[in-house]
Backbone as ProteinMPNN parsed JSONL, in Angstrom:
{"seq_chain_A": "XXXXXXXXXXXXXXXXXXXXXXXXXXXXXXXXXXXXXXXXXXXXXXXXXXXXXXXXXXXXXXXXXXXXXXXXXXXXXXXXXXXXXXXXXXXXXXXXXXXXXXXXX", "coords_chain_A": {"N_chain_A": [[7.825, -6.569, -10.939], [9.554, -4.329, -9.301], [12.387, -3.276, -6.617], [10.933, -1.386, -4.295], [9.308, 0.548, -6.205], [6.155, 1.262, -7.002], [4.556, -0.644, -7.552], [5.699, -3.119, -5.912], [5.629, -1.442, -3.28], [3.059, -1.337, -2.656], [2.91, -4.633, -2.824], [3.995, -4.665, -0.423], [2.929, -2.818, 1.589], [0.141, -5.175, 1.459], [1.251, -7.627, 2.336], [1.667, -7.202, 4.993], [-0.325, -6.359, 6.189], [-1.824, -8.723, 5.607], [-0.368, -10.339, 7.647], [-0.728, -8.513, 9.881], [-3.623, -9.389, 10.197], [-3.14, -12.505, 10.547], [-1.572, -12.705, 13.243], [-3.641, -11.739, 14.904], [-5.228, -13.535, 14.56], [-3.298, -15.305, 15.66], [-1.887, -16.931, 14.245], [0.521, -18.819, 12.595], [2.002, -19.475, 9.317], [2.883, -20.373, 6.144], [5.78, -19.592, 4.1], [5.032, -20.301, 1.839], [2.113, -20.143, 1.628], [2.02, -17.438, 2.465], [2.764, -16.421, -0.242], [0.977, -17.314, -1.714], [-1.346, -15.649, -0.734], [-0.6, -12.972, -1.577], [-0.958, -12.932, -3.996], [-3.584, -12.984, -6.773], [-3.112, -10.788, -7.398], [-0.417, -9.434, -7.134], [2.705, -11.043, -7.466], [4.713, -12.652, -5.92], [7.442, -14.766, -5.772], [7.996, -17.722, -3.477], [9.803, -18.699, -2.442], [11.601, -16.409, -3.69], [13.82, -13.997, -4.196], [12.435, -11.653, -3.649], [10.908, -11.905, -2.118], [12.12, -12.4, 0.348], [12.798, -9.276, 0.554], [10.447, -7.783, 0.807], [9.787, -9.382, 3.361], [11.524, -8.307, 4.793], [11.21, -5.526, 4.933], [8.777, -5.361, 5.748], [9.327, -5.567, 8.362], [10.771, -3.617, 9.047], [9.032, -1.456, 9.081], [7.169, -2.367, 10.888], [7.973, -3.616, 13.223], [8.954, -2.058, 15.875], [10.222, -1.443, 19.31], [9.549, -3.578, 21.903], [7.781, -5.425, 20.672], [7.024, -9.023, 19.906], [8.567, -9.719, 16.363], [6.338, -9.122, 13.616], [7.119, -10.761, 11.346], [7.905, -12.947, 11.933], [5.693, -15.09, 11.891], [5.943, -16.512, 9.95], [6.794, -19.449, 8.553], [9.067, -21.876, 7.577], [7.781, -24.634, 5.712], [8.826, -27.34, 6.487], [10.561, -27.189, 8.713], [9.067, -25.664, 10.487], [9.89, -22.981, 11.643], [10.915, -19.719, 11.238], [13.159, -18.602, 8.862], [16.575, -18.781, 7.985], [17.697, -16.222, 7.551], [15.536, -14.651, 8.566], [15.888, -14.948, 11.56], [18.785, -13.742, 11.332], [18.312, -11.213, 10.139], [16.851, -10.496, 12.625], [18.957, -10.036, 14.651], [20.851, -8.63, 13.729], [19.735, -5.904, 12.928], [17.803, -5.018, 14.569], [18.48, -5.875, 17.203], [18.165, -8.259, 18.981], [18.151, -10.495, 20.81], [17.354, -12.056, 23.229], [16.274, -15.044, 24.123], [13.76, -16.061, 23.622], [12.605, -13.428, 22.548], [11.067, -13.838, 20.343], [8.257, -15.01, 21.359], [4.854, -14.21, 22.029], [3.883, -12.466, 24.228]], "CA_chain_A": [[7.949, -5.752, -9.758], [10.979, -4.001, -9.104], [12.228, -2.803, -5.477], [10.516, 0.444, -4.351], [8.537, 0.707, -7.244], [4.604, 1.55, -6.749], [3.96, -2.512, -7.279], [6.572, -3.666, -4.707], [5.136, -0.491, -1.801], [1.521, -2.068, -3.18], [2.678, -5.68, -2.506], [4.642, -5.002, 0.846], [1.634, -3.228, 2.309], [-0.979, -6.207, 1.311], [1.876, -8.359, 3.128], [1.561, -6.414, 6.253], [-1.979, -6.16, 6.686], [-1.805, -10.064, 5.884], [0.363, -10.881, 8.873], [-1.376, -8.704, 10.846], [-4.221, -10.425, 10.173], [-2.614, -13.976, 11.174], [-1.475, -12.083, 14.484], [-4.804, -11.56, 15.591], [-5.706, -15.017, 14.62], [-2.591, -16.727, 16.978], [-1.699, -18.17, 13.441], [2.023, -19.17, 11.725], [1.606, -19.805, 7.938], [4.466, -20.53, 5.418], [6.037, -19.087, 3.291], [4.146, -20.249, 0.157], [0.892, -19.531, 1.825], [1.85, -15.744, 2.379], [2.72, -16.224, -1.382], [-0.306, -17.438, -2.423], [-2.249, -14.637, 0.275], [-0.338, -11.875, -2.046], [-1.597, -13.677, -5.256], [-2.809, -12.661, -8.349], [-2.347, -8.81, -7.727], [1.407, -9.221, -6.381], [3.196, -12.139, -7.872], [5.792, -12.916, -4.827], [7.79, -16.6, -5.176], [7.469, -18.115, -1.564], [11.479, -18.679, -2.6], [12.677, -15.301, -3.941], [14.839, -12.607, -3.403], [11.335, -10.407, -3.337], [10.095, -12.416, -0.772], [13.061, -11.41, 1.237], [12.756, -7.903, 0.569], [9.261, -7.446, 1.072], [9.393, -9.208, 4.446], [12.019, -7.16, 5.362], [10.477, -3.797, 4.663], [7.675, -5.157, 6.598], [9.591, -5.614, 9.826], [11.836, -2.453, 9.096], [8.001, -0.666, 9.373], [6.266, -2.717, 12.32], [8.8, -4.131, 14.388], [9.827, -1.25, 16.952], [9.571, -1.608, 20.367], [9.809, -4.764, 22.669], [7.022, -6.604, 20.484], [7.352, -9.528, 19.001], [8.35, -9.355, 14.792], [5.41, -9.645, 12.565], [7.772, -11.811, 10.245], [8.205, -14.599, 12.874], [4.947, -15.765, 11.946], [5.75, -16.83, 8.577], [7.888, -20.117, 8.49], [9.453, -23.016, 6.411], [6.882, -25.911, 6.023], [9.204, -28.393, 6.842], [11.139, -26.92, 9.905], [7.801, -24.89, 11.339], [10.585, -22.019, 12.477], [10.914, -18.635, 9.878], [14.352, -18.924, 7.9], [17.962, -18.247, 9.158], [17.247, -14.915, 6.632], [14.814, -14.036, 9.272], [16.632, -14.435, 12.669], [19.896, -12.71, 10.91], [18.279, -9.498, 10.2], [16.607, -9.58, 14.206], [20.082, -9.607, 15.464], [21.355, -7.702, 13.275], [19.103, -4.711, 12.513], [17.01, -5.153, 15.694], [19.437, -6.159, 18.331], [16.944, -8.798, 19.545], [19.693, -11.805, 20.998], [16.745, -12.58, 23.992], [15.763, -16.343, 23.273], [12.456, -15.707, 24.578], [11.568, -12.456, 21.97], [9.666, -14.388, 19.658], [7.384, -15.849, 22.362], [4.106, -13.866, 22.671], [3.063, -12.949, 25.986]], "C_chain_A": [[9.438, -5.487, -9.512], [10.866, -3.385, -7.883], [11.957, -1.332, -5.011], [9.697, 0.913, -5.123], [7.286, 0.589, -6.505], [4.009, 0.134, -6.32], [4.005, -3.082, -5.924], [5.957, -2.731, -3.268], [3.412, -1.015, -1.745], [1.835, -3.511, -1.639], [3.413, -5.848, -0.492], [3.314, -4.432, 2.184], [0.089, -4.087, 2.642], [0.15, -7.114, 2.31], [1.865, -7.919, 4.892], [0.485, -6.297, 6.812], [-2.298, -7.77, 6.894], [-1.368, -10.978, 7.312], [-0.42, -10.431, 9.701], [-2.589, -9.416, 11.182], [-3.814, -12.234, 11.117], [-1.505, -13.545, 12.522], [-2.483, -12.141, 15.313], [-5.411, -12.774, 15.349], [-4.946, -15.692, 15.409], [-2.114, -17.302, 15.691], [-0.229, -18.194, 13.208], [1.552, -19.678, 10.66], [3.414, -20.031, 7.702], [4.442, -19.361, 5.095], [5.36, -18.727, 1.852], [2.746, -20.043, 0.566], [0.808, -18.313, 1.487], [2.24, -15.372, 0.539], [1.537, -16.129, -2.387], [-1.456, -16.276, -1.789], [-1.571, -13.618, -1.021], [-1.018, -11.921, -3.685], [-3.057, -13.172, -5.809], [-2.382, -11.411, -7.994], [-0.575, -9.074, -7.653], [1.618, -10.717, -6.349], [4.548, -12.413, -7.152], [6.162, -14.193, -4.991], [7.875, -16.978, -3.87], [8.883, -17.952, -1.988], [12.565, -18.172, -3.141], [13.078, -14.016, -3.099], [13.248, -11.529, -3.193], [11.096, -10.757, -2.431], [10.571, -11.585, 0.115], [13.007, -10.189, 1.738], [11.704, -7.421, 0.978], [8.965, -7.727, 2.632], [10.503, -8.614, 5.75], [12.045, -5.98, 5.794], [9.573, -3.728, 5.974], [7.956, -5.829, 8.165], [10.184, -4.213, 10.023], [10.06, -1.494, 9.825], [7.326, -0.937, 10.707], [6.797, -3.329, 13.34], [9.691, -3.297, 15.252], [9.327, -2.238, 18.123], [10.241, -3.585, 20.867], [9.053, -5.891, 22.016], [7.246, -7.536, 19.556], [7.304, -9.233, 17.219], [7.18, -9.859, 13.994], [5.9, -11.13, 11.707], [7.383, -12.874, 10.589], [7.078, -15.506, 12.44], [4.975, -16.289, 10.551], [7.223, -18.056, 8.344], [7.975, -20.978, 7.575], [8.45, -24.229, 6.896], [7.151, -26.786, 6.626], [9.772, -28.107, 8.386], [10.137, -26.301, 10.996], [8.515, -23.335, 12.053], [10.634, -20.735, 10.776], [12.476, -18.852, 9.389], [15.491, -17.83, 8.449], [18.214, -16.292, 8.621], [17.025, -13.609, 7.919], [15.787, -13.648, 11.046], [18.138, -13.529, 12.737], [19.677, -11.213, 11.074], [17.407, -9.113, 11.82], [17.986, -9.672, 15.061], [20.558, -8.401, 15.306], [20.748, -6.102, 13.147], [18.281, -4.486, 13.873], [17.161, -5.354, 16.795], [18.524, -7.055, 19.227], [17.513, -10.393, 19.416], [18.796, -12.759, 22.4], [16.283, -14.057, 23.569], [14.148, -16.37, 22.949], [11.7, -14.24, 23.181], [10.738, -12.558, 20.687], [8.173, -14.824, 20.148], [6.457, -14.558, 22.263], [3.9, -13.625, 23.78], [2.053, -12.416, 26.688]], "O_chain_A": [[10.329, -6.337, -9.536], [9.776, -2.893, -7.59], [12.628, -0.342, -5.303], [9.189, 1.949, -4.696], [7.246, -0.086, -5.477], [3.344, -0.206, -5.341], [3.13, -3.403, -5.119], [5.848, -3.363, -2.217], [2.746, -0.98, -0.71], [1.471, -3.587, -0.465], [3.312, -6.767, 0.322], [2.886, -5.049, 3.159], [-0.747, -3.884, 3.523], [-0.419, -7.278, 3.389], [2.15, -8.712, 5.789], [0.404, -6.119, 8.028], [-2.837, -8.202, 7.913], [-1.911, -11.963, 7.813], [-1.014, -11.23, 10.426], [-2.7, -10.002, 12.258], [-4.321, -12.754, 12.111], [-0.544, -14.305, 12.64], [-2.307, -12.574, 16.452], [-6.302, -13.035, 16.157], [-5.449, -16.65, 15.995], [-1.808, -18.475, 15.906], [0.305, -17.293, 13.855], [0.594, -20.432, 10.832], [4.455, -19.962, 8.356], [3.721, -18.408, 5.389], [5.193, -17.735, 1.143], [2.063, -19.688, -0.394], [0.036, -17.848, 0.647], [2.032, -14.249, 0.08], [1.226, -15.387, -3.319], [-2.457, -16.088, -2.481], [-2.557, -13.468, -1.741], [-1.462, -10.96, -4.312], [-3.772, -12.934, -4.836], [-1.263, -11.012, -8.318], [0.215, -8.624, -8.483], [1.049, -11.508, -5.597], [5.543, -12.39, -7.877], [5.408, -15.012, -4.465], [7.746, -16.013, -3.117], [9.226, -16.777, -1.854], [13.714, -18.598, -3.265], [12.834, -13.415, -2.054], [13.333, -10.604, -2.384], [10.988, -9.898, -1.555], [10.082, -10.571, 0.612], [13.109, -9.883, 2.926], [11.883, -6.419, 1.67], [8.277, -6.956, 3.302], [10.4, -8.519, 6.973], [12.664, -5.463, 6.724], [9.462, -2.856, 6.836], [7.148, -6.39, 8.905], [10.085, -3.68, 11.128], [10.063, -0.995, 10.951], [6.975, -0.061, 11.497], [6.133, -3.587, 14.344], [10.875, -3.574, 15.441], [8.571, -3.209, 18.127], [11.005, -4.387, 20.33], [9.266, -7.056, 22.352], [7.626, -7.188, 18.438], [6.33, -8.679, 16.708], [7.122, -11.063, 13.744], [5.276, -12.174, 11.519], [6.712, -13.686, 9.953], [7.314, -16.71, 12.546], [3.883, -16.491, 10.021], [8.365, -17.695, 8.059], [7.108, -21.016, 6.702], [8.325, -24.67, 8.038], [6.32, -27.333, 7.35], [9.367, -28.876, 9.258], [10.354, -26.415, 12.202], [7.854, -22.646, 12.83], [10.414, -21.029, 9.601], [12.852, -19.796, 10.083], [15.447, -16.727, 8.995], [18.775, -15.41, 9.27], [17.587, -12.555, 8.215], [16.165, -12.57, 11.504], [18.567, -12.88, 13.691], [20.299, -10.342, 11.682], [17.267, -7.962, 12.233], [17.928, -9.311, 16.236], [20.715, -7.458, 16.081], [21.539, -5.175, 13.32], [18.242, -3.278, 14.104], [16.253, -5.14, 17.598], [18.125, -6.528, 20.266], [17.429, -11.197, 18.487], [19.229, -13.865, 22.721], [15.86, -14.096, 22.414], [13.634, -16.773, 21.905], [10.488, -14.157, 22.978], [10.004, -11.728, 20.15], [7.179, -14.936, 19.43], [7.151, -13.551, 22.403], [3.691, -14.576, 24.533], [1.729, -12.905, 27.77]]}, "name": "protein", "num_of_chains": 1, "seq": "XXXXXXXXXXXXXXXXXXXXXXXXXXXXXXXXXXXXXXXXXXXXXXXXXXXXXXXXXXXXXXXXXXXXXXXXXXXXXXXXXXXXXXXXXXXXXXXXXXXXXXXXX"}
């Protein structure tokens, strides 16, 4: 899979439909879950640079607005929070500095 490529626009909308999914459930998964959720079609490492990219795309697409990021729900096993990756690009790209705009409400 290369970025942009048919595969990668494949595997970023199966990632997107996934989350929302575990949205409407209330859930938080890992990382290597949503790896194994993209699995066999779309071969994503829970701990590569695709990962990255893919769940980047898929905030760049569904994260307008005041509502919480899809991403958020996808964290490190050990810490239970999404990866410093993740809160970088909602400052940065998203201007989203509230402590509070992960919180559901």
């Amino acid at each position: 899979m290369k970025y942009g490529d048919a595969d990668y626009v494949a595997a970023r909308d199966t990632m997107l439909e996934i989350l929302r999914g575990w949205a409407q459930e209330g859930r938080t998964d890992t990382y290597k879950t949503l790896s194994e959720a993209l699995a066999p079609e779309h071969r994503v490492h829970y701990r590569g640079r695709m990962m990255s990219l893919l769940l980047g795309d898929v905030c760049r697409l569904d994260s307008t607005g005041t509502d919480p990021m899809l991403t958020a729900l996808v964290v490190n096993a050990t810490s239970r929070k999404p990866s410093g990756q993740f809160f970088e690009l909602a400052v940065t790209e998203f201007h989203r500095r509230d402590p509070d705009w992960t919180v559901r409400m």
